[in-house]
Amino acid sequence: MSLCDPHPAQLLHYLPQYKVVVCIRCRYAVQPNAIQRHLKETHGIKRSHRLPFLRYISQLKLNNAETVLDFKVEDFPVPLLPVLQGFKCEHPTCSHLCVTEKRMKNHWLHAHGQSGQANLDWRATPLQSFFRGTLLKYFTKPNFVEYTRHFEPYYSLGEKERKLFLEEHHGNVREDTMLLYPVGAQDFNKPHHKPSILDLPTTLNDDTLLHFYTTSTWSTLADTATAEVWQSTMPQLGQRFPFVMHGILACTALHIAHFRPCHQQDALLLASKHQAIALPLYRAAIENVNVENCDAIYAFAHLLAIYSFASSRQDEELLFVSNKEQNVIPSWLYFMRAGCLILCEVWAQLTEGLMKGLASVWDEPVEEALQETVEDLVLHPLLIYLLSIIPEPTSADVWSEEISQIYRDAALELTRAFSHTQYLGRQFTTWHALRVWPMQLSLAYLNLLSSRHPAALILMAHFCIILKKLECKWYFEGRATSLLNTVMSCLDQKWHHYIKTQLEDFGKQSNMGL
C-alpha cells in the first residue's frame, strides 16, 4: 500500500449492530457490492492497493442495503453518520421526513391536500441516513426531545437572521446540510472540530454536560481504534462507578470552557468540583483492585490525563512539579503509572474486556515490529548528539557520574520514543505519546527534572518535538510550545544553543518524519 493510502479500518468503519461499513471520510454507508467502485472512483485507490480493503471486508458480516434500510434505529444518533437539521410531519397518519421546509410544504400540499404550518403541522428534528443517492432514506428517533430542544434558538430567528447566522458560524453551507453535532470519528485524524453555537449548551448542569459529552466531547478524545470505548463504554462505566462519571463531567466542562468564553468561569468551576469529588473515590478504588472495578480504574486514569492536559496550570503540571512540593511526579503521571502497575494482575481482563480498545495501545508490539536493539539505538544520530552534550570531566559545568548515567538512560529511552513515533506515523495518538517516554521515566530522572537540572531540561525540550504532534487536540492546544518556552526559561542561557540548533534541524526534517 502507498503511504498515502489509509489502513482499511481507518477508512471503512464497521458497525456490527447494523452489519454495515461506513466510509469515515465520506460519512455514509457503502453497499457491499459497491465498495470496490467506491475505493476506486471516490478515493482513487489503485487496484493493487485495494486488495487489503477487500480482504478486510471479506471478514465482515454485511447486510444488503434493503435490510439496513428496514432497521428500526433505537440508538440515535448512529456513530459516524452526520446529524442533519430536518423536519418531521406531525399528521396523525404520516411520519414523512425531509431536510427543508420547502419540501415539507410540498409534501403537505400533495399528501394532505392543504398548506401546512411550521411548528404546528411539522416540527424540527435531527435526521440521519445510512446511504446517499437512490438509497437515501432519512430516519430519526421518535420524541427525541433532548435533541430538538437545541434547535429552538436557531429557529427563533427570522429567515434573514438565520442566513447571517449560517454564514458567520458555518461558512458557505446550505441550511439543509448543516451539521448540528460533530459526529467525530470522521475527524479523528484531523485538527479538533470547533463546536458551533448550536452544539454548546446554553445552561450548565450535570445533565447538559453529559449530553454534550455524548454528542461532542467523546469524539475529540477518540481515534478509530478507541471510538467505541469513548462513545459507549465510558458513559456505561460512569453509570456504575461515580468517580468515572465525575471524571467524564470534569473533562467535558473543560471542553466547553475551551470553546465558550462566556461560560468559561462557570465551566471551570464545574470541572474543578467534579474532579475534586472524583479523586478521593478513585484513590479508594485503587486500594482494592478486582475484576469488577479494573475497567473503571483504567478508564479514569485516562480521563485524569486529559483533565491535567487541559487544565490552566498546564506547564507546571504536565511533567514539572512545583519546587515547593515534596513529590517529584506530577499527580496525573503518578496515578497513571500507579494505575497501570496495580492493574498488572487483571491485565488479561482489560485486554479482552470493555477497555480493550485503549488497553491495546499499551500492548502494541512496536519494539518487535521495529526489531530495534540497544545496539541499533546507540548508532542513532539523535542519541549520538544527545550524548555529545554531556560535559567533559574538565569542564566547569561537569556533571557527576550518577547524573551522567541518569541522563544516558533517559536519552536512550527518548531516542527509542522518537523511533517509535516515526514508525507509528499517522497512527500516533495521545496515549502513544505517554507510552513512549513519560511512562518509562525513572524516579531519578524526575528528581533531576524537579530540581531543574540542565540534563533533564535538555531532554525535555527534545520531547516537546513529539508532544507538538498533539497540539491539534483541544486539550493540548499550544501546550508543547508553552512547555518548551517554560523549559527554556528554566535553563541557563549557556545551554540554549544545544536545543535551538537541534530543534531547527528536526523542524527542517518534517519533525523527524513524525
C-alpha positions as a Python dict, from the first residue, in 0.01 Angstrom:
ca = {
    (1, 'M'): (0, 0, 0),
    (2, 'S'): (106, 357, -63),
    (3, 'L'): (191, 573, 237),
    (4, 'C'): (-92, 797, 119),
    (5, 'D'): (-345, 514, 140),
    (6, 'P'): (-517, 467, 476),
    (7, 'H'): (-538, 140, 662),
    (8, 'P'): (-869, -34, 571),
    (9, 'A'): (-1016, 11, 920),
    (10, 'Q'): (-920, 379, 914),
    (11, 'L'): (-1134, 439, 606),
    (12, 'L'): (-1413, 181, 632),
    (13, 'H'): (-1556, 152, 982),
    (14, 'Y'): (-1773, -150, 1063),
    (15, 'L'): (-2094, -101, 1261),
    (16, 'P'): (-2173, -452, 1389),
    (17, 'Q'): (-2520, -356, 1517),
    (18, 'Y'): (-2631, -282, 1160),
    (19, 'K'): (-2376, -500, 979),
    (20, 'V'): (-2272, -216, 753),
    (21, 'V'): (-1950, -31, 676),
    (22, 'V'): (-1934, 348, 685),
    (23, 'C'): (-1677, 542, 487),
    (24, 'I'): (-1520, 765, 751),
    (25, 'R'): (-1413, 1029, 502),
    (26, 'C'): (-1744, 1045, 314),
    (27, 'R'): (-1961, 986, 622),
    (28, 'Y'): (-2211, 748, 469),
    (29, 'A'): (-2253, 371, 441),
    (30, 'V'): (-2138, 186, 132),
    (31, 'Q'): (-2323, -114, -13),
    (32, 'P'): (-2120, -438, -13),
    (33, 'N'): (-2129, -466, -393),
    (34, 'A'): (-2021, -103, -437),
    (35, 'I'): (-1718, -95, -208),
    (36, 'Q'): (-1458, -166, -477),
    (37, 'R'): (-1604, 104, -704),
    (38, 'H'): (-1616, 346, -411),
    (39, 'L'): (-1248, 290, -335),
    (40, 'K'): (-1154, 343, -699),
    (41, 'E'): (-1377, 631, -805),
    (42, 'T'): (-1419, 827, -484),
    (43, 'H'): (-1077, 781, -323),
    (44, 'G'): (-859, 698, -622),
    (45, 'I'): (-711, 387, -464),
    (46, 'K'): (-534, 179, -725),
    (47, 'R'): (-636, -178, -796),
    (48, 'S'): (-330, -337, -633),
    (49, 'H'): (-378, -120, -324),
    (50, 'R'): (-745, -221, -292),
    (51, 'L'): (-661, -582, -204),
    (52, 'P'): (-613, -517, 174),
    (53, 'F'): (-952, -344, 180),
    (54, 'L'): (-1122, -636, 8),
    (55, 'R'): (-960, -884, 247),
    (56, 'Y'): (-1078, -669, 539),
    (57, 'I'): (-1435, -656, 401),
    (58, 'S'): (-1441, -1032, 332),
    (59, 'Q'): (-1404, -1097, 707),
    (60, 'L'): (-1713, -892, 795),
    (61, 'K'): (-2077, -997, 802),
    (62, 'L'): (-2258, -737, 591),
    (63, 'N'): (-2627, -683, 529),
    (64, 'N'): (-2758, -575, 191),
    (65, 'A'): (-2885, -219, 160),
    (66, 'E'): (-3253, -316, 180),
    (67, 'T'): (-3202, -490, 515),
    (68, 'V'): (-3015, -190, 655),
    (69, 'L'): (-3289, 49, 540),
    (70, 'D'): (-3553, -160, 719),
    (71, 'F'): (-3374, -134, 1055),
    (72, 'K'): (-3562, 41, 1332),
    (73, 'V'): (-3281, 250, 1476),
    (74, 'E'): (-3301, 270, 1854),
    (75, 'D'): (-2954, 407, 1937),
    (76, 'F'): (-2978, 750, 1777),
    (77, 'P'): (-2756, 908, 1657),
    (78, 'V'): (-2575, 630, 1474),
    (79, 'P'): (-2198, 679, 1514),
    (80, 'L'): (-2007, 827, 1218),
    (81, 'L'): (-2314, 935, 1023),
    (82, 'P'): (-2374, 1313, 1011),
    (83, 'V'): (-2671, 1455, 1201),
    (84, 'L'): (-2872, 1690, 981),
    (85, 'Q'): (-3130, 1950, 1070),
    (86, 'G'): (-3461, 1827, 928),
    (87, 'F'): (-3837, 1817, 975),
    (88, 'K'): (-4095, 1555, 1069),
    (89, 'C'): (-4456, 1564, 955),
    (90, 'E'): (-4695, 1576, 1252),
    (91, 'H'): (-5004, 1449, 1067),
    (92, 'P'): (-5155, 1161, 1272),
    (93, 'T'): (-5125, 913, 985),
    (94, 'C'): (-4790, 1028, 850),
    (95, 'S'): (-4424, 1023, 952),
    (96, 'H'): (-4266, 1186, 647),
    (97, 'L'): (-3912, 1320, 696),
    (98, 'C'): (-3724, 1573, 486),
    (99, 'V'): (-3445, 1828, 521),
    (100, 'T'): (-3607, 2156, 404),
    (101, 'E'): (-3928, 2340, 487),
    (102, 'K'): (-3992, 2384, 115),
    (103, 'R'): (-4006, 2008, 66),
    (104, 'M'): (-4227, 1973, 372),
    (105, 'K'): (-4470, 2233, 234),
    (106, 'N'): (-4482, 2044, -97),
    (107, 'H'): (-4541, 1722, 97),
    (108, 'W'): (-4839, 1873, 276),
    (109, 'L'): (-4993, 2001, -47),
    (110, 'H'): (-4960, 1668, -230),
    (111, 'A'): (-5010, 1421, 57),
    (112, 'H'): (-5258, 1604, 277),
    (113, 'G'): (-5422, 1844, 30),
    (114, 'Q'): (-5357, 2164, 219),
    (115, 'S'): (-5085, 2408, 320),
    (116, 'G'): (-4928, 2315, 647),
    (117, 'Q'): (-4797, 2547, 915),
    (118, 'A'): (-4449, 2536, 1063),
    (119, 'N'): (-4425, 2429, 1430),
    (120, 'L'): (-4784, 2302, 1409),
    (121, 'D'): (-4801, 2057, 1119),
    (122, 'W'): (-4435, 1973, 1126),
    (123, 'R'): (-4152, 2017, 1372),
    (124, 'A'): (-3775, 2039, 1360),
    (125, 'T'): (-3600, 1711, 1425),
    (126, 'P'): (-3249, 1568, 1375),
    (127, 'L'): (-3214, 1330, 1081),
    (128, 'Q'): (-2962, 1074, 961),
    (129, 'S'): (-2936, 849, 659),
    (130, 'F'): (-2720, 542, 603),
    (131, 'F'): (-2692, 586, 228),
    (132, 'R'): (-2697, 857, -38),
    (133, 'G'): (-2839, 874, -388),
    (134, 'T'): (-3125, 643, -480),
    (135, 'L'): (-3099, 468, -141),
    (136, 'L'): (-3139, 790, 58),
    (137, 'K'): (-3387, 733, 339),
    (138, 'Y'): (-3394, 952, 648),
    (139, 'F'): (-3456, 826, 998),
    (140, 'T'): (-3479, 980, 1342),
    (141, 'K'): (-3575, 872, 1690),
    (142, 'P'): (-3938, 933, 1792),
    (143, 'N'): (-3990, 1204, 2055),
    (144, 'F'): (-3622, 1288, 2057),
    (145, 'V'): (-3683, 1597, 2270),
    (146, 'E'): (-3327, 1613, 2406),
    (147, 'Y'): (-3201, 1693, 2058),
    (148, 'T'): (-3484, 1905, 1922),
    (149, 'R'): (-3475, 2149, 2212),
    (150, 'H'): (-3131, 2258, 2088),
    (151, 'F'): (-3281, 2378, 1759),
    (152, 'E'): (-3506, 2636, 1927),
    (153, 'P'): (-3251, 2923, 1945),
    (154, 'Y'): (-3185, 2884, 1572),
    (155, 'Y'): (-3548, 2860, 1463),
    (156, 'S'): (-3649, 3157, 1673),
    (157, 'L'): (-3453, 3369, 1423),
    (158, 'G'): (-3606, 3514, 1109),
    (159, 'E'): (-3505, 3388, 764),
    (160, 'K'): (-3256, 3673, 709),
    (161, 'E'): (-3103, 3630, 1055),
    (162, 'R'): (-3076, 3255, 1003),
    (163, 'K'): (-2886, 3312, 678),
    (164, 'L'): (-2645, 3551, 850),
    (165, 'F'): (-2602, 3302, 1136),
    (166, 'L'): (-2504, 3026, 893),
    (167, 'E'): (-2258, 3249, 709),
    (168, 'E'): (-2095, 3358, 1034),
    (169, 'H'): (-2073, 3020, 1209),
    (170, 'H'): (-2073, 2760, 931),
    (171, 'G'): (-1930, 2936, 625),
    (172, 'N'): (-2085, 2880, 283),
    (173, 'V'): (-2317, 2595, 375),
    (174, 'R'): (-2681, 2525, 295),
    (175, 'E'): (-2925, 2515, 583),
    (176, 'D'): (-3048, 2170, 487),
    (177, 'T'): (-2699, 2018, 515),
    (178, 'M'): (-2579, 2195, 830),
    (179, 'L'): (-2420, 1959, 1081),
    (180, 'L'): (-2555, 2028, 1426),
    (181, 'Y'): (-2320, 1793, 1608),
    (182, 'P'): (-1963, 1685, 1539),
    (183, 'V'): (-2018, 1310, 1495),
    (184, 'G'): (-1650, 1285, 1532),
    (185, 'A'): (-1498, 962, 1402),
    (186, 'Q'): (-1462, 1114, 1059),
    (187, 'D'): (-1239, 1380, 1211),
    (188, 'F'): (-1021, 1154, 1431),
    (189, 'N'): (-707, 1224, 1228),
    (190, 'K'): (-781, 1593, 1168),
    (191, 'P'): (-743, 1902, 1388),
    (192, 'H'): (-1015, 1929, 1650),
    (193, 'H'): (-1355, 2047, 1536),
    (194, 'K'): (-1474, 2372, 1689),
    (195, 'P'): (-1836, 2326, 1802),
    (196, 'S'): (-2091, 2573, 1671),
    (197, 'I'): (-2312, 2782, 1899),
    (198, 'L'): (-2586, 2525, 1848),
    (199, 'D'): (-2357, 2249, 1973),
    (200, 'L'): (-2284, 2415, 2304),
    (201, 'P'): (-2533, 2404, 2591),
    (202, 'T'): (-2694, 2733, 2692),
    (203, 'T'): (-2705, 2629, 3058),
    (204, 'L'): (-2453, 2426, 3252),
    (205, 'N'): (-2551, 2143, 3481),
    (206, 'D'): (-2472, 1774, 3508),
    (207, 'D'): (-2740, 1680, 3253),
    (208, 'T'): (-2619, 1922, 2986),
    (209, 'L'): (-2257, 1824, 3050),
    (210, 'L'): (-2337, 1457, 2999),
    (211, 'H'): (-2541, 1537, 2690),
    (212, 'F'): (-2252, 1737, 2544),
    (213, 'Y'): (-2011, 1453, 2618),
    (214, 'T'): (-2229, 1203, 2430),
    (215, 'T'): (-2274, 1433, 2129),
    (216, 'S'): (-1935, 1601, 2106),
    (217, 'T'): (-1659, 1558, 2364),
    (218, 'W'): (-1618, 1182, 2324),
    (219, 'S'): (-1530, 1219, 1955),
    (220, 'T'): (-1248, 1465, 2033),
    (221, 'L'): (-1084, 1209, 2262),
    (222, 'A'): (-1117, 906, 2033),
    (223, 'D'): (-937, 760, 1739),
    (224, 'T'): (-1062, 484, 1511),
    (225, 'A'): (-947, 206, 1742),
    (226, 'T'): (-1094, 359, 2060),
    (227, 'A'): (-1418, 516, 1932),
    (228, 'E'): (-1644, 260, 2098),
    (229, 'V'): (-1461, 297, 2430),
    (230, 'W'): (-1505, 674, 2445),
    (231, 'Q'): (-1854, 688, 2296),
    (232, 'S'): (-2024, 399, 2474),
    (233, 'T'): (-1808, 226, 2732),
    (234, 'M'): (-1708, 536, 2930),
    (235, 'P'): (-2069, 650, 2996),
    (236, 'Q'): (-2167, 292, 3080),
    (237, 'L'): (-1889, 269, 3337),
    (238, 'G'): (-1991, 611, 3465),
    (239, 'Q'): (-2335, 474, 3549),
    (240, 'R'): (-2175, 209, 3772),
    (241, 'F'): (-1877, 397, 3913),
    (242, 'P'): (-1930, 757, 4030),
    (243, 'F'): (-1562, 852, 4000),
    (244, 'V'): (-1573, 774, 3627),
    (245, 'M'): (-1888, 983, 3579),
    (246, 'H'): (-1735, 1275, 3767),
    (247, 'G'): (-1422, 1238, 3552),
    (248, 'I'): (-1632, 1249, 3235),
    (249, 'L'): (-1819, 1559, 3351),
    (250, 'A'): (-1496, 1732, 3458),
    (251, 'C'): (-1332, 1680, 3118),
    (252, 'T'): (-1648, 1787, 2935),
    (253, 'A'): (-1668, 2107, 3139),
    (254, 'L'): (-1310, 2188, 3036),
    (255, 'H'): (-1402, 2117, 2673),
    (256, 'I'): (-1687, 2368, 2695),
    (257, 'A'): (-1468, 2622, 2874),
    (258, 'H'): (-1217, 2596, 2591),
    (259, 'F'): (-1471, 2697, 2326),
    (260, 'R'): (-1720, 2919, 2507),
    (261, 'P'): (-1560, 3217, 2685),
    (262, 'C'): (-1893, 3344, 2818),
    (263, 'H'): (-1932, 3020, 3014),
    (264, 'Q'): (-1565, 2972, 3091),
    (265, 'Q'): (-1574, 3066, 3460),
    (266, 'D'): (-1882, 2854, 3535),
    (267, 'A'): (-1745, 2563, 3333),
    (268, 'L'): (-1408, 2573, 3509),
    (269, 'L'): (-1580, 2575, 3848),
    (270, 'L'): (-1787, 2274, 3748),
    (271, 'A'): (-1477, 2095, 3622),
    (272, 'S'): (-1294, 2161, 3947),
    (273, 'K'): (-1593, 2048, 4154),
    (274, 'H'): (-1632, 1717, 3970),
    (275, 'Q'): (-1259, 1646, 3976),
    (276, 'A'): (-1246, 1715, 4350),
    (277, 'I'): (-1522, 1460, 4404),
    (278, 'A'): (-1370, 1203, 4169),
    (279, 'L'): (-1014, 1187, 4306),
    (280, 'P'): (-1088, 1059, 4660),
    (281, 'L'): (-1322, 797, 4516),
    (282, 'Y'): (-1054, 690, 4270),
    (283, 'R'): (-791, 669, 4543),
    (284, 'A'): (-1023, 443, 4742),
    (285, 'A'): (-1088, 224, 4439),
    (286, 'I'): (-721, 159, 4363),
    (287, 'E'): (-678, 26, 4717),
    (288, 'N'): (-891, -272, 4618),
    (289, 'V'): (-848, -359, 4250),
    (290, 'N'): (-1051, -652, 4124),
    (291, 'V'): (-1211, -779, 3803),
    (292, 'E'): (-1524, -580, 3881),
    (293, 'N'): (-1366, -235, 3901),
    (294, 'C'): (-1048, -270, 3693),
    (295, 'D'): (-1211, -130, 3377),
    (296, 'A'): (-1331, 177, 3567),
    (297, 'I'): (-990, 236, 3727),
    (298, 'Y'): (-819, 210, 3389),
    (299, 'A'): (-1077, 442, 3231),
    (300, 'F'): (-1034, 710, 3495),
    (301, 'A'): (-655, 707, 3460),
    (302, 'H'): (-706, 823, 3102),
    (303, 'L'): (-967, 1082, 3197),
    (304, 'L'): (-725, 1215, 3459),
    (305, 'A'): (-456, 1262, 3197),
    (306, 'I'): (-696, 1454, 2969),
    (307, 'Y'): (-808, 1672, 3261),
    (308, 'S'): (-448, 1751, 3356),
    (309, 'F'): (-353, 1836, 2998),
    (310, 'A'): (-648, 2074, 2963),
    (311, 'S'): (-609, 2245, 3300),
    (312, 'S'): (-492, 2607, 3310),
    (313, 'R'): (-173, 2535, 3513),
    (314, 'Q'): (-55, 2303, 3242),
    (315, 'D'): (311, 2399, 3222),
    (316, 'E'): (366, 2330, 3591),
    (317, 'E'): (167, 2006, 3588),
    (318, 'L'): (247, 1840, 3258),
    (319, 'L'): (584, 1693, 3353),
    (320, 'F'): (703, 1950, 3603),
    (321, 'V'): (614, 1979, 3967),
    (322, 'S'): (640, 2286, 4184),
    (323, 'N'): (971, 2335, 4361),
    (324, 'K'): (772, 2364, 4685),
    (325, 'E'): (619, 2016, 4653),
    (326, 'Q'): (776, 1706, 4804),
    (327, 'N'): (661, 1478, 4522),
    (328, 'V'): (869, 1463, 4206),
    (329, 'I'): (597, 1307, 3989),
    (330, 'P'): (302, 1515, 3862),
    (331, 'S'): (-26, 1385, 4005),
    (332, 'W'): (-166, 1268, 3671),
    (333, 'L'): (150, 1073, 3588),
    (334, 'Y'): (163, 925, 3937),
    (335, 'F'): (-193, 795, 3910),
    (336, 'M'): (-136, 679, 3553),
    (337, 'R'): (173, 482, 3648),
    (338, 'A'): (26, 357, 3975),
    (339, 'G'): (-295, 259, 3800),
    (340, 'C'): (-115, 59, 3532),
    (341, 'L'): (113, -104, 3790),
    (342, 'I'): (-165, -224, 4018),
    (343, 'L'): (-364, -346, 3717),
    (344, 'C'): (-98, -596, 3616),
    (345, 'E'): (-282, -883, 3784),
    (346, 'V'): (-600, -808, 3590),
    (347, 'W'): (-437, -702, 3262),
    (348, 'A'): (-578, -1002, 3077),
    (349, 'Q'): (-927, -887, 3177),
    (350, 'L'): (-856, -538, 3042),
    (351, 'T'): (-718, -655, 2709),
    (352, 'E'): (-1021, -879, 2649),
    (353, 'G'): (-1292, -674, 2820),
    (354, 'L'): (-1465, -338, 2785),
    (355, 'M'): (-1144, -136, 2768),
    (356, 'K'): (-957, -348, 2517),
    (357, 'G'): (-959, -64, 2263),
    (358, 'L'): (-749, 154, 2494),
    (359, 'A'): (-553, -130, 2650),
    (360, 'S'): (-434, -244, 2307),
    (361, 'V'): (-241, 82, 2267),
    (362, 'W'): (-17, -13, 2559),
    (363, 'D'): (28, -364, 2423),
    (364, 'E'): (117, -275, 2064),
    (365, 'P'): (430, -471, 1969),
    (366, 'V'): (614, -168, 1832),
    (367, 'E'): (952, -295, 1953),
    (368, 'E'): (901, -628, 1778),
    (369, 'A'): (789, -457, 1458),
    (370, 'L'): (1089, -226, 1458),
    (371, 'Q'): (1327, -507, 1554),
    (372, 'E'): (1546, -237, 1706),
    (373, 'T'): (1808, -339, 1961),
    (374, 'V'): (2001, -123, 2204),
    (375, 'E'): (2299, -166, 1970),
    (376, 'D'): (2091, -16, 1688),
    (377, 'L'): (1984, 279, 1902),
    (378, 'V'): (2343, 353, 2002),
    (379, 'L'): (2411, 434, 1636),
    (380, 'H'): (2103, 657, 1606),
    (381, 'P'): (2205, 1017, 1514),
    (382, 'L'): (1980, 1162, 1783),
    (383, 'L'): (2136, 958, 2062),
    (384, 'I'): (2487, 1034, 1937),
    (385, 'Y'): (2404, 1403, 1950),
    (386, 'L'): (2240, 1387, 2293),
    (387, 'L'): (2534, 1201, 2445),
    (388, 'S'): (2774, 1455, 2298),
    (389, 'I'): (2612, 1720, 2521),
    (390, 'I'): (2746, 1560, 2841),
    (391, 'P'): (3019, 1799, 2964),
    (392, 'E'): (3378, 1683, 2960),
    (393, 'P'): (3531, 1593, 3300),
    (394, 'T'): (3749, 1904, 3279),
    (395, 'S'): (3454, 2135, 3212),
    (396, 'A'): (3343, 2387, 3472),
    (397, 'D'): (2988, 2254, 3421),
    (398, 'V'): (3081, 1890, 3469),
    (399, 'W'): (2802, 1655, 3580),
    (400, 'S'): (2858, 1384, 3836),
    (401, 'E'): (2882, 1029, 3704),
    (402, 'E'): (2548, 950, 3868),
    (403, 'I'): (2374, 1236, 3685),
    (404, 'S'): (2550, 1148, 3360),
    (405, 'Q'): (2424, 790, 3384),
    (406, 'I'): (2068, 904, 3458),
    (407, 'Y'): (2093, 1128, 3153),
    (408, 'R'): (2230, 846, 2932),
    (409, 'D'): (1945, 612, 3032),
    (410, 'A'): (1677, 877, 2971),
    (411, 'A'): (1839, 980, 2641),
    (412, 'L'): (1829, 618, 2523),
    (413, 'E'): (1458, 596, 2607),
    (414, 'L'): (1395, 930, 2435),
    (415, 'T'): (1569, 807, 2120),
    (416, 'R'): (1354, 496, 2132),
    (417, 'A'): (1050, 723, 2166),
    (418, 'F'): (1144, 916, 1851),
    (419, 'S'): (1195, 591, 1664),
    (420, 'H'): (854, 461, 1777),
    (421, 'T'): (681, 786, 1690),
    (422, 'Q'): (825, 787, 1341),
    (423, 'Y'): (723, 424, 1293),
    (424, 'L'): (363, 487, 1404),
    (425, 'G'): (318, 785, 1172),
    (426, 'R'): (-46, 886, 1140),
    (427, 'Q'): (-150, 619, 1389),
    (428, 'F'): (28, 811, 1667),
    (429, 'T'): (-213, 910, 1946),
    (430, 'T'): (-208, 1087, 2281),
    (431, 'W'): (-161, 753, 2455),
    (432, 'H'): (136, 665, 2238),
    (433, 'A'): (292, 998, 2344),
    (434, 'L'): (258, 892, 2707),
    (435, 'R'): (373, 538, 2648),
    (436, 'V'): (689, 618, 2453),
    (437, 'W'): (861, 827, 2721),
    (438, 'P'): (677, 965, 3030),
    (439, 'M'): (568, 620, 3146),
    (440, 'Q'): (928, 495, 3108),
    (441, 'L'): (1096, 775, 3305),
    (442, 'S'): (1289, 678, 3616),
    (443, 'L'): (1236, 846, 3951),
    (444, 'A'): (1599, 953, 3934),
    (445, 'Y'): (1530, 1148, 3612),
    (446, 'L'): (1214, 1301, 3755),
    (447, 'N'): (1416, 1413, 4057),
    (448, 'L'): (1655, 1590, 3820),
    (449, 'L'): (1361, 1749, 3642),
    (450, 'S'): (1211, 1862, 3970),
    (451, 'S'): (1539, 2034, 4057),
    (452, 'R'): (1552, 2190, 3706),
    (453, 'H'): (1887, 2031, 3628),
    (454, 'P'): (2004, 2110, 3272),
    (455, 'A'): (2047, 1738, 3197),
    (456, 'A'): (1675, 1682, 3249),
    (457, 'L'): (1565, 2007, 3083),
    (458, 'I'): (1761, 1942, 2763),
    (459, 'L'): (1589, 1606, 2714),
    (460, 'M'): (1251, 1752, 2798),
    (461, 'A'): (1299, 2018, 2531),
    (462, 'H'): (1356, 1747, 2272),
    (463, 'F'): (1049, 1555, 2390),
    (464, 'C'): (847, 1867, 2306),
    (465, 'I'): (902, 1779, 1939),
    (466, 'I'): (696, 1464, 1993),
    (467, 'L'): (436, 1649, 2201),
    (468, 'K'): (396, 1903, 1919),
    (469, 'K'): (201, 1635, 1731),
    (470, 'L'): (-73, 1658, 1994),
    (471, 'E'): (-135, 2032, 1960),
    (472, 'C'): (-418, 1966, 1715),
    (473, 'K'): (-616, 1837, 2015),
    (474, 'W'): (-821, 2097, 2204),
    (475, 'Y'): (-691, 1973, 2538),
    (476, 'F'): (-329, 2009, 2424),
    (477, 'E'): (-355, 2322, 2211),
    (478, 'G'): (-37, 2527, 2244),
    (479, 'R'): (88, 2309, 2530),
    (480, 'A'): (402, 2171, 2365),
    (481, 'T'): (510, 2519, 2258),
    (482, 'S'): (433, 2660, 2601),
    (483, 'L'): (616, 2375, 2774),
    (484, 'L'): (921, 2434, 2555),
    (485, 'N'): (915, 2803, 2648),
    (486, 'T'): (898, 2705, 3016),
    (487, 'V'): (1194, 2472, 2973),
    (488, 'M'): (1394, 2745, 2804),
    (489, 'S'): (1314, 2991, 3082),
    (490, 'C'): (1438, 2741, 3344),
    (491, 'L'): (1753, 2658, 3150),
    (492, 'D'): (2063, 2872, 3184),
    (493, 'Q'): (2148, 3063, 2864),
    (494, 'K'): (2473, 2876, 2819),
    (495, 'W'): (2278, 2557, 2740),
    (496, 'H'): (2034, 2711, 2492),
    (497, 'H'): (2242, 2652, 2180),
    (498, 'Y'): (2220, 2275, 2234),
    (499, 'I'): (1844, 2299, 2197),
    (500, 'K'): (1797, 2569, 1936),
    (501, 'T'): (2025, 2413, 1677),
    (502, 'Q'): (1876, 2068, 1716),
    (503, 'L'): (1512, 2180, 1715),
    (504, 'E'): (1565, 2382, 1399),
    (505, 'D'): (1733, 2083, 1237),
    (506, 'F'): (1447, 1848, 1331),
    (507, 'G'): (1191, 2102, 1209),
    (508, 'K'): (1351, 2108, 864),
    (509, 'Q'): (1322, 1731, 852),
    (510, 'S'): (940, 1745, 889),
    (511, 'N'): (966, 1673, 1258),
    (512, 'M'): (1178, 1365, 1203),
    (513, 'G'): (913, 1227, 969),
    (514, 'L'): (663, 1235, 1253),
}
